Amino acid sequence: MTNKSNIQKAYELAVEQYESQGVYVQQALDRMRDVAISVHCWQGDDVVGFEGNDGALGNGLAVTGNYPGRARTSDELRSDLQFAYSLIPGNHRLNLHALYGEFHGAVDRDAIGVEHFQSWIDWGRAQNVDLDFNPSYFSHEKASDGFTLAHPDSGIRQFWIDHGIACRKIAAAMGQAQGDPCVNNFWVPDGFKDIPASRKDPRQRLAASLDEIFTEKLSAEHTLDAVECKLFGIGSESYVVGSHEFYMGYAISRNKVLCLDAGHFHPTEVVSDKISSVLMYVPELLLHVSRGVRWDSDHVVTYSDELQAIMQEIVRGDYLNRVHIGLDFFDASINRVAAWAIGTRNALKAILAALLEPTEKLQQLERDGDYTARLALMEEHKTMPMGAIWDHYCQTSGVPVGAQWLEKVREYETNVQSGRQSKLSAVDG
Ligand SMILES: C[C@H](O)[C@H](O)[C@@H](O)C(=O)CO
Ligand SMILES: [Mn+2]
């Protein structure tokens, strides 16, 4: 049975063990406390949002499962988020999509304004949660044929350009209110199911639309524009306009933040190997930490080799101040608050493990050409008592230790989420 003194004892032994390797745990924990993960709102309600439609998700996004308790209103979503944050050590951000505004009636995407997000801004200030933002280029009649900013119809393109412009203003207002830049991430689904006759034309239209959206210069103290690529989606298997090469070139030439989603590449291609390359040419990176499984790019993040490799790269490259870490997964087959807790805690554990590495020693061995010792120490590190440091970190941060958070989720499910079952609407796809 876990108790405080055992956690403390295990921690002290672990600290000694790390110190014998030249790793100072307190320094690692001090850096850890500054890491803010941008927790994505859309895990809480299966990417439905509050526009008042029936939640029919489109444009290659699909949520499967019908676990009870989906948040149906902004108050329910905020309650679930607050509860999720109470299970996660540290102080984190919230990543909001445009379709989560509070509209009180029909407001089309090109007409949204700061007023529709004022409650979120106020809530963020009250909770000390900084906000990030995303225009929503999906689940809309004007996106139903799979094209938005690259649409051949100039009227439809203009509608989505206006949406992008509106979202930048909202993001800037959020950043100004919180005194910290709001990262505003553009992902568009545009693509073809089958072989295009022109790969060029849609890409030219997408670049032109984005240029129009980004014409107004907004203060980098308030908002940063990010662009997110994708290899394929359901319904865009043959061609996605915003490919990796497209956005890599776009971000470099327009000085934008590049967003890499861990589920948006070929199965054997890893984001961890891209970080140090792209950061040579773009100022900052946004990560969508996710887990691809076959066709789905958005499974709940587990403590996988690739998750650890991503966080190692960020720490080894000393990029913590140039990489914005966001999450992107949605699973309706398990408790949605548990999904947030599992994925976010795993991302943080991987960061802590990376901060506890003897990075300088490993890099010196490499410079010396001692690859034997480099591999030996990397392997020894894998079984160092990181769990004892993590437990202590959770305890001193005032959040549940080990699997105790699951008991809290069970209580929340019984007391809060189970009462929502009557109006459940889950989307299968
Ligand atoms: C809802 C998100 O914006 C979306 O998941 C996007 O980031 C993406 O990754 C699409 O595959
Ligand atoms: Mn993503």
mmCIF file with all atom_site columns, C-alpha atoms and ligand atoms in Angstrom, residues 42 47 61 97 138 187 228 230 261 264 288 297-298 328 330, ligand 1:
data_model
loop_
_atom_site.group_PDB
_atom_site.id
_atom_site.type_symbol
_atom_site.label_atom_id
_atom_site.label_alt_id
_atom_site.label_comp_id
_atom_site.label_asym_id
_atom_site.label_entity_id
_atom_site.label_seq_id
_atom_site.pdbx_PDB_ins_code
_atom_site.Cartn_x
_atom_site.Cartn_y
_atom_site.Cartn_z
_atom_site.occupancy
_atom_site.B_iso_or_equiv
_atom_site.pdbx_formal_charge
_atom_site.auth_seq_id
_atom_site.auth_comp_id
_atom_site.auth_asym_id
_atom_site.auth_atom_id
_atom_site.pdbx_PDB_model_num
ATOM   1  C CA . TRP A 1 42  ? -12.267 18.090 -28.205 1.00 0.00 ? 42  TRP A CA 1
ATOM   2  C CA . VAL A 1 47  ? -15.333 16.855 -31.438 1.00 0.00 ? 47  VAL A CA 1
ATOM   3  C CA . LEU A 1 61  ? -12.366 12.968 -38.637 1.00 0.00 ? 61  LEU A CA 1
ATOM   4  C CA . HIS A 1 97  ? -11.538 24.820 -31.429 1.00 0.00 ? 97  HIS A CA 1
ATOM   5  C CA . PHE A 1 138 ? -14.699 20.661 -40.872 1.00 0.00 ? 138 PHE A CA 1
ATOM   6  C CA . TRP A 1 187 ? -5.537  22.462 -40.125 1.00 0.00 ? 187 TRP A CA 1
ATOM   7  C CA . GLU A 1 228 ? -0.555  21.548 -39.678 1.00 0.00 ? 228 GLU A CA 1
ATOM   8  C CA . LYS A 1 230 ? -1.424  15.558 -42.913 1.00 0.00 ? 230 LYS A CA 1
ATOM   9  C CA . ASP A 1 261 ? 0.983   15.745 -35.584 1.00 0.00 ? 261 ASP A CA 1
ATOM   10 C CA . HIS A 1 264 ? -0.037  12.368 -39.681 1.00 0.00 ? 264 HIS A CA 1
ATOM   11 C CA . HIS A 1 288 ? 0.132   17.431 -31.732 1.00 0.00 ? 288 HIS A CA 1
ATOM   12 C CA . SER A 1 297 ? -4.262  9.192  -36.317 1.00 0.00 ? 297 SER A CA 1
ATOM   13 C CA . ASP A 1 298 ? -5.766  9.964  -32.935 1.00 0.00 ? 298 ASP A CA 1
ATOM   14 C CA . ASP A 1 328 ? -4.580  15.526 -30.210 1.00 0.00 ? 328 ASP A CA 1
ATOM   15 C CA . PHE A 1 330 ? -10.184 11.477 -29.214 1.00 0.00 ? 330 PHE A CA 1
HETATM 16 C C1 . LIG B 2 .   ? -9.615  18.432 -34.284 1.00 0.00 ? 1   LIG B C1 1
HETATM 17 C C2 . LIG B 2 .   ? -8.205  18.742 -34.685 1.00 0.00 ? 1   LIG B C2 1
HETATM 18 O O1 . LIG B 2 .   ? -8.024  20.015 -35.117 1.00 0.00 ? 1   LIG B O1 1
HETATM 19 C C3 . LIG B 2 .   ? -7.723  17.811 -35.704 1.00 0.00 ? 1   LIG B C3 1
HETATM 20 O O2 . LIG B 2 .   ? -7.549  16.589 -35.024 1.00 0.00 ? 1   LIG B O2 1
HETATM 21 C C4 . LIG B 2 .   ? -6.443  18.150 -36.435 1.00 0.00 ? 1   LIG B C4 1
HETATM 22 O O3 . LIG B 2 .   ? -5.484  18.725 -35.600 1.00 0.00 ? 1   LIG B O3 1
HETATM 23 C C5 . LIG B 2 .   ? -5.978  16.902 -37.012 1.00 0.00 ? 1   LIG B C5 1
HETATM 24 O O4 . LIG B 2 .   ? -5.025  16.359 -36.549 1.00 0.00 ? 1   LIG B O4 1
HETATM 25 C C6 . LIG B 2 .   ? -6.771  16.303 -38.110 1.00 0.00 ? 1   LIG B C6 1
HETATM 26 O O5 . LIG B 2 .   ? -6.360  15.031 -38.395 1.00 0.00 ? 1   LIG B O5 1
#
